[in-house]
Amino acid sequence: MLYINCPHCGMRSQNEFSYGGDASVIRPLLEKEVSDKEWDDFVYNRKSLRGKHLELWQHIFGCRQWIKVERDTATHEIFRTFKADEEFAK
Amino acid sequence: MTQNFRIENGGLINKDKKLSFKFNGKSYFGYEGDTLASALLANGVHLVGRSFKYHRPRGFFGAGVDEPYAVVQLYRNGETEPNIKATEQELFEGLEAKSVNCWPSVNFDIGAINNFLRIFLPAGFYYKTFMWPKSFWYRVYEPFIRKAAGLGVASTKHDKERYEHKYEYCDLLIAGSGPSGLASAYAAAKNGAKVILAEDKPRFGGTLLTSDVNIGNQSGKDWSEGIISELKEMPNVIVKNRSQIFGYYDHNMLVMSEKVSDHLPKTKKYHPNKRLWYIRAKEVLISSGSIERPIVFGNNDTPGVMLSSAAKEYLKVYGVLVGKKPLVFTNNDSGYETAIEFKKNGIDPVILDSRKNPSSEIIDEAKNLGINIKLSYVVVAAQGYKKVKSADVASISEDKKKLGKIENIKCDCICVSGFWTPTIHLASQSGNKTKFKEEIDAFVPGQSKQNETTLGAANGIFSLEETLKTSMEAGSELSKKITKTDNKISIPNIVEKKSSQHDKFWCVPLPKGKNYKRFLDFQNDVAVSDIEIALREGYRSIEHVKRYTTLGMATDQGKTSNLNGLQLVSEIENKVVPSVGHTTFRPPYTPVSIGAIVGREVGKHSKPTRKSPMHSWHEKNNAIFVDAGVWLRPRYYKIGNENLFEASKREAKNVRTNVGVCDVTTLGKIDVKGPDAAELLNRVYTNAWLKLPVGKARYGVMLREDGIVMDDGTTTRISENHYHMTTTTAQAANVLSHLEYYLQLVWPELNVNVVSTTEQWAGAAIAGPKSRNVLQKLFPNLDVSNEGLPFMGYAEGDLFGVKARIFRISFSGELAYEINVESDNGNFMWEKIIEVGEEFRIQPYGTEALSTLRIEMGHVAGSELDGRTIPYDNGLEGLVSKKKDFIGKRSLQKKAFVTEDRQRVVGVVPLDKKTSIPEGSHLVKDANAPLPNPKLGHISASCWSVEYDNPFSLAILKDGKNMIGEKLYVMSPLKNKVIPVEIVSSHYVDPKGERVRS
């Protein structure tokens, strides 16, 4: 079970969180013309990386905040966590 | 009755307390502190089971967790439990156990014929022998194998025992209380670290209980007792016996199973049977010790052949002689220690040592005691069927290839020592890259992945002095980093006998003309010949060899077999062991009760039960409840002998003709507040929200980004910046997360707050032509006229002194209102509604009637919004704004979503107007078409229309728009029904929606 540092609450076990997928996906702006490919990339196409992955988790049984977690998908090592609005350096 | 194999003095058992027990129906007695194994051995019982595949007689091989054979079925407290190791089960008064994998009895086992048919049961026999004829697999082979194989029977009864889960955090978790565990725990505890020390056995001390050593002028056992009692006194230390750490998971999370009651005849009231600990540790110290390795020789599975360390443990801990004419077969000094213990108790052992010329203090002691030692000698084969009677022995050449003349020595047990295998399971589970250590012919932990350190014998260190020194250092260093305290402790003076180098010898060659079975894996009956076959047949990877032959599988996880298996593969393949590698060690290290894993989350507690504030009223009025998500909702209210069908029909009919009241508390409710609340709703819902006036409600549909309908409900503008959103019961939590996602991540610029208010409001829906009369009675001062409170209107009122929200919304298709009051007033509201509604013949109605009413009105719900449909499919395309953008809009342009013959909701009526249509049935054009009959759609919801008094269903049908009036067939192979039907509009009742606006 992962041990995740919620930037709002501190170290908490995985069972307080729910997983939210790839955090690097950016929703196209509203009212903007979007090509089929752009839209499919946003809705469906994910890389399923092996290695460092920036992903979303929601602290659903805690502060209910969505957070960003930089995690290695192979080793489960967590490098850093961010608040939803926090910038991260690649 | 005397115990022939119990010594007069010695052992750590309590001879003042006799315990009687039964094994295979026969009564015996043992002492407090015995295990089932030691008590049976004290009574001279060696035959405990039959082997997995060949049903060969099996006895005891180990004295603890390493035992591969002595798996029994235990009967305790009216319950039965399989897969219990007799070597781990502590004796209690009245214990009952039986052998497994034998029929009709362990002494006369019909399955033993497999032993003579073994030519047909080689490696991979499942895949080879039972392939033809094909039809025989289910009828003959599989039932036979199921009966013949297996390690016990699971109880089919409800488990009455209680199991608990516990979460714990600590600085250092130490697995195993042998010398390394004690030393590191003591050092860390002295530095003030929070320490958990876990021992799987009932007694602390590990090998210190059996070895002849001296620490600080005390015996090993006395030293360990002193340390333990000191640790127990310290507030920063948790010391647990009977607790097995069986799994090492991510981020230093370990799981431990504590046997709280297994050693007692009956679990104490309010005590658990087992407690599962989830422990998050900053540092983990693995002091799990090592397990003695067998040497492979002919018939090495005969009862009476056992590990020499086990024989020593039975003697020193339990005061039990495993035999009176022991033969010790060893390739290292450990066998000598066992022989010395026998000799000290007046028994004359014979030592066979494969080495030519070993010399050490231990060997000198054995010599001085006059023990018969035969060097360069090996056991070729054990003789005896249900018990060892003698051993064929021979001298062996220095290259270990040639045997001398075979002699026969009478003996009643053979104690084997093939040196030691570090227990690296936990380290390996943690992701540690293990490495092969030539000096000890075994794998030891290498590079750590997590914060884990392996100590002592588990790390391949077999000298006590080095173990204590390195373990104390590790405990002290690791704790110092955490507590910033450095309380130096001194290393005590240690006296131990030095050992000589072991012999790299593990398998006795077969003598000419003999074909003895030489077992590697005792639990799974894998012999040398099986591995040879697998390799001959082309299996190379050790992982494949494992699966083909079952080497190292099952509950044993290769504790005694692993290395010998690897040695064999590497020898045949002409490779070195490290290049063969070992198979993956997987948790659990030992079997764990399913009950312990489940914990308290059983029955009623498997999920929370949520009840509305009106629950007790429903109960008093004969409601029959149904699970709706986590909620309990009345399905119908039973009057007299009514069944579900009759009651729901009556309730629905009463809504259509008079008035009904339904508990709608369970609907999800979300408060949406803030200056940008309307903008958020406008982006979340498919229809327009910016111009909704205060005091008005609107129905909305929300999509996922992929265009599929996520949920629907009404949202009411309570005041300028305050909206009250409702969701379906099932989607409430998902919708909240969905809104939070967009507010926090996608549109943080929106100034809106959302919070769940589901439990803050109790809700009642009053529906039917007379609902206005009821409302007027409830709120005499409120203008409830069609003009005063129009359809989709909202008002606030005073319900006999209680603040209420009134929504004119309808799910039933009738004139209807929903009243919300604060939850505490829910029951008050409900009783008032019933009271004032009496003159209008009000009746409560449950979810079944609610379904009927919505189905015949053609209102879509969960069964149509099933995660596969878009707005068009549900006839909701009119709610999809063309002017503005919203979540999921772009997806609705997808080709598949705009095809001409797109599926759509329709109504279905049986032609005979009588036959009920099963939900989930398929719609087809031709009932007699060859299979697979092309499916045109499926029945999503069915009811008995109370308006027309005939069955009516909703279906999602291909090209539903153009199918109205068509005749099709409903097919349900499950119910064996073919029903001719007509497709009609989904709006079966009041298609123009006049009633809700009346």
GROMACS .gro file of N, CA and C in nm, chain A residues 1-4 12-15 18 20 25 27 29-32 34-36 39-40 42-44 56 58 60 64-66 68 74-78 84-85, chain B residues 167 169 249-253 278 280 449 679 683 705-706 733 736-738 740-742 744-748 883-891 893-894 897:
model
  228
    1MET      N    1   0.084  -0.119   0.000
    1MET     CA    2   0.000   0.000   0.000
    1MET      C    3   0.088   0.125   0.000
    2LEU      N    4   0.062   0.214  -0.095
    2LEU     CA    5   0.145   0.334  -0.108
    2LEU      C    6   0.126   0.425   0.014
    3TYR      N    7   0.224   0.509   0.033
    3TYR     CA    8   0.221   0.607   0.141
    3TYR      C    9   0.239   0.743   0.071
    4ILE      N   10   0.134   0.821   0.071
    4ILE     CA   11   0.133   0.940  -0.014
    4ILE      C   12   0.135   1.066   0.072
   12ARG      N   13  -0.021   1.004   0.426
   12ARG     CA   14  -0.142   0.924   0.447
   12ARG      C   15  -0.135   0.798   0.361
   13SER      N   16  -0.202   0.693   0.408
   13SER     CA   17  -0.202   0.567   0.333
   13SER      C   18  -0.291   0.577   0.209
   14GLN      N   19  -0.256   0.493   0.116
   14GLN     CA   20  -0.324   0.492  -0.014
   14GLN      C   21  -0.475   0.477  -0.003
   15ASN      N   22  -0.521   0.403   0.098
   15ASN     CA   23  -0.666   0.377   0.103
   15ASN      C   24  -0.749   0.500   0.139
   18SER      N   25  -0.824   0.827  -0.397
   18SER     CA   26  -0.867   0.756  -0.517
   18SER      C   27  -0.785   0.808  -0.634
   20GLY      N   28  -0.672   0.917  -1.011
   20GLY     CA   29  -0.738   1.000  -1.112
   20GLY      C   30  -0.669   1.008  -1.246
   25VAL      N   31  -0.241   1.552  -1.878
   25VAL     CA   32  -0.344   1.576  -1.980
   25VAL      C   33  -0.407   1.713  -1.954
   27ARG      N   34  -0.715   1.969  -2.055
   27ARG     CA   35  -0.842   1.975  -2.127
   27ARG      C   36  -0.840   2.092  -2.226
   29LEU      N   37  -0.957   2.407  -2.427
   29LEU     CA   38  -1.040   2.517  -2.378
   29LEU      C   39  -1.182   2.503  -2.430
   30LEU      N   40  -1.276   2.552  -2.350
   30LEU     CA   41  -1.416   2.552  -2.392
   30LEU      C   42  -1.432   2.641  -2.515
   31GLU      N   43  -1.530   2.610  -2.595
   31GLU     CA   44  -1.567   2.690  -2.713
   31GLU      C   45  -1.457   2.693  -2.819
   32LYS      N   46  -1.351   2.613  -2.800
   32LYS     CA   47  -1.242   2.616  -2.896
   32LYS      C   48  -1.263   2.505  -2.999
   34VAL      N   49  -1.172   2.200  -3.191
   34VAL     CA   50  -1.077   2.095  -3.156
   34VAL      C   51  -1.083   1.987  -3.264
   35SER      N   52  -0.968   1.945  -3.314
   35SER     CA   53  -0.967   1.840  -3.417
   35SER      C   54  -1.001   1.706  -3.352
   36ASP      N   55  -1.043   1.611  -3.435
   36ASP     CA   56  -1.076   1.477  -3.384
   36ASP      C   57  -0.956   1.419  -3.309
   39TRP      N   58  -0.897   1.580  -2.973
   39TRP     CA   59  -0.999   1.540  -2.876
   39TRP      C   60  -0.978   1.395  -2.829
   40ASP      N   61  -0.947   1.308  -2.926
   40ASP     CA   62  -0.922   1.168  -2.889
   40ASP      C   63  -0.802   1.157  -2.797
   42PHE      N   64  -0.709   1.375  -2.585
   42PHE     CA   65  -0.752   1.421  -2.453
   42PHE      C   66  -0.840   1.316  -2.383
   43VAL      N   67  -0.933   1.256  -2.456
   43VAL     CA   68  -1.029   1.166  -2.391
   43VAL      C   69  -0.972   1.025  -2.370
   44TYR      N   70  -0.906   0.973  -2.473
   44TYR     CA   71  -0.872   0.831  -2.470
   44TYR      C   72  -0.724   0.799  -2.460
   56LEU      N   73  -0.277   1.209  -1.109
   56LEU     CA   74  -0.372   1.275  -1.018
   56LEU      C   75  -0.424   1.175  -0.916
   58GLN      N   76  -0.708   1.192  -0.568
   58GLN     CA   77  -0.794   1.277  -0.487
   58GLN      C   78  -0.794   1.223  -0.344
   60ILE      N   79  -0.977   1.156  -0.106
   60ILE     CA   80  -1.123   1.147  -0.100
   60ILE      C   81  -1.172   1.127   0.044
   64ARG      N   82  -1.031   1.607   0.050
   64ARG     CA   83  -1.105   1.604  -0.078
   64ARG      C   84  -1.035   1.684  -0.188
   65GLN      N   85  -0.909   1.718  -0.167
   65GLN     CA   86  -0.839   1.792  -0.271
   65GLN      C   87  -0.779   1.697  -0.373
   66TRP      N   88  -0.784   1.739  -0.498
   66TRP     CA   89  -0.712   1.668  -0.604
   66TRP      C   90  -0.567   1.712  -0.596
   68LYS      N   91  -0.138   1.629  -0.730
   68LYS     CA   92  -0.055   1.567  -0.833
   68LYS      C   93   0.058   1.489  -0.766
   74ALA      N   94   0.682   0.163  -1.216
   74ALA     CA   95   0.741   0.028  -1.204
   74ALA      C   96   0.781  -0.001  -1.059
   75THR      N   97   0.841   0.098  -0.993
   75THR     CA   98   0.890   0.072  -0.857
   75THR      C   99   0.796   0.127  -0.750
   76HIS      N  100   0.699   0.207  -0.792
   76HIS     CA  101   0.604   0.272  -0.700
   76HIS      C  102   0.671   0.379  -0.613
   77GLU      N  103   0.792   0.412  -0.643
   77GLU     CA  104   0.856   0.520  -0.566
   77GLU      C  105   0.784   0.651  -0.595
   78ILE      N  106   0.757   0.726  -0.490
   78ILE     CA  107   0.696   0.858  -0.507
   78ILE      C  108   0.803   0.963  -0.485
   84ALA      N  109  -0.304   2.101  -0.643
   84ALA     CA  110  -0.364   2.107  -0.777
   84ALA      C  111  -0.312   2.226  -0.856
   85ASP      N  112  -0.295   2.338  -0.790
   85ASP     CA  113  -0.259   2.459  -0.864
   85ASP      C  114  -0.109   2.486  -0.861
  257TYR      N  115  -0.393  -0.095   1.265
  257TYR     CA  116  -0.292  -0.017   1.192
  257TYR      C  117  -0.191   0.035   1.292
  259TYR      N  118   0.213   0.229   1.339
  259TYR     CA  119   0.328   0.299   1.280
  259TYR      C  120   0.444   0.287   1.377
  339TYR      N  121   0.516  -0.514   0.164
  339TYR     CA  122   0.455  -0.446   0.050
  339TYR      C  123   0.520  -0.310   0.028
  340ASP      N  124   0.459  -0.232  -0.062
  340ASP     CA  125   0.518  -0.104  -0.100
  340ASP      C  126   0.528  -0.006   0.016
  341HIS      N  127   0.628   0.078   0.007
  341HIS     CA  128   0.648   0.189   0.101
  341HIS      C  129   0.654   0.143   0.246
  342ASN      N  130   0.730   0.037   0.264
  342ASN     CA  131   0.753  -0.018   0.398
  342ASN      C  132   0.627  -0.048   0.477
  343MET      N  133   0.529  -0.102   0.405
  343MET     CA  134   0.408  -0.150   0.471
  343MET      C  135   0.421  -0.301   0.484
  368TYR      N  136  -0.144  -0.402   1.011
  368TYR     CA  137  -0.084  -0.331   0.897
  368TYR      C  138   0.016  -0.234   0.957
  370ARG      N  139   0.329   0.029   0.923
  370ARG     CA  140   0.412   0.116   0.839
  370ARG      C  141   0.535   0.149   0.921
  539LYS      N  142   1.583  -0.223  -0.184
  539LYS     CA  143   1.502  -0.128  -0.259
  539LYS      C  144   1.430  -0.036  -0.162
  769GLU      N  145  -2.234   2.956  -1.394
  769GLU     CA  146  -2.138   2.925  -1.500
  769GLU      C  147  -2.092   2.778  -1.489
  773ARG      N  148  -2.154   2.467  -1.761
  773ARG     CA  149  -2.047   2.387  -1.822
  773ARG      C  150  -2.064   2.238  -1.793
  795GLU      N  151  -1.665   1.321  -2.037
  795GLU     CA  152  -1.599   1.381  -2.152
  795GLU      C  153  -1.615   1.295  -2.277
  796ASP      N  154  -1.641   1.166  -2.260
  796ASP     CA  155  -1.655   1.080  -2.378
  796ASP      C  156  -1.798   1.081  -2.433
  823ALA      N  157  -2.169   1.026  -0.499
  823ALA     CA  158  -2.027   1.047  -0.465
  823ALA      C  159  -1.946   1.079  -0.589
  826LEU      N  160  -1.994   1.444  -0.708
  826LEU     CA  161  -1.922   1.540  -0.624
  826LEU      C  162  -1.773   1.544  -0.664
  827SER      N  163  -1.713   1.425  -0.679
  827SER     CA  164  -1.572   1.419  -0.720
  827SER      C  165  -1.552   1.483  -0.857
  828HIS      N  166  -1.647   1.460  -0.945
  828HIS     CA  167  -1.646   1.515  -1.082
  828HIS      C  168  -1.644   1.668  -1.074
  830GLU      N  169  -1.559   1.857  -0.818
  830GLU     CA  170  -1.435   1.899  -0.753
  830GLU      C  171  -1.318   1.894  -0.851
  831TYR      N  172  -1.318   1.792  -0.935
  831TYR     CA  173  -1.212   1.779  -1.034
  831TYR      C  174  -1.207   1.903  -1.123
  832TYR      N  175  -1.321   1.942  -1.177
  832TYR     CA  176  -1.322   2.057  -1.268
  832TYR      C  177  -1.292   2.187  -1.195
  834GLN      N  178  -1.116   2.227  -0.915
  834GLN     CA  179  -0.979   2.236  -0.862
  834GLN      C  180  -0.873   2.233  -0.972
  835LEU      N  181  -0.899   2.158  -1.078
  835LEU     CA  182  -0.793   2.134  -1.176
  835LEU      C  183  -0.815   2.202  -1.310
  836VAL      N  184  -0.938   2.206  -1.357
  836VAL     CA  185  -0.959   2.253  -1.493
  836VAL      C  186  -0.998   2.401  -1.495
  837TRP      N  187  -1.089   2.437  -1.407
  837TRP     CA  188  -1.135   2.577  -1.406
  837TRP      C  189  -1.121   2.637  -1.267
  838PRO      N  190  -0.998   2.645  -1.216
  838PRO     CA  191  -0.980   2.698  -1.081
  838PRO      C  192  -1.023   2.844  -1.071
  973LYS      N  193  -2.588   2.594  -2.857
  973LYS     CA  194  -2.525   2.726  -2.850
  973LYS      C  195  -2.397   2.728  -2.766
  974LYS      N  196  -2.394   2.652  -2.660
  974LYS     CA  197  -2.280   2.666  -2.567
  974LYS      C  198  -2.201   2.534  -2.559
  975ASP      N  199  -2.080   2.545  -2.506
  975ASP     CA  200  -1.996   2.426  -2.489
  975ASP      C  201  -2.018   2.369  -2.349
  976PHE      N  202  -1.997   2.241  -2.333
  976PHE     CA  203  -2.010   2.178  -2.201
  976PHE      C  204  -1.928   2.050  -2.199
  977ILE      N  205  -1.914   1.993  -2.084
  977ILE     CA  206  -1.832   1.873  -2.068
  977ILE      C  207  -1.886   1.762  -2.158
  978GLY      N  208  -1.802   1.709  -2.244
  978GLY     CA  209  -1.842   1.595  -2.328
  978GLY      C  210  -1.905   1.632  -2.460
  979LYS      N  211  -1.928   1.761  -2.484
  979LYS     CA  212  -2.001   1.800  -2.605
  979LYS      C  213  -1.929   1.757  -2.732
  980ARG      N  214  -1.797   1.779  -2.733
  980ARG     CA  215  -1.720   1.749  -2.854
  980ARG      C  216  -1.734   1.601  -2.893
  981SER      N  217  -1.748   1.516  -2.794
  981SER     CA  218  -1.758   1.372  -2.824
  981SER      C  219  -1.887   1.337  -2.897
  983GLN      N  220  -2.002   1.455  -3.145
  983GLN     CA  221  -1.986   1.461  -3.290
  983GLN      C  222  -1.927   1.333  -3.347
  984LYS      N  223  -1.888   1.242  -3.259
  984LYS     CA  224  -1.823   1.119  -3.306
  984LYS      C  225  -1.915   1.045  -3.403
  987PHE      N  226  -2.184   0.817  -3.291
  987PHE     CA  227  -2.292   0.878  -3.212
  987PHE      C  228  -2.394   0.952  -3.299
   0.00000   0.00000   0.00000
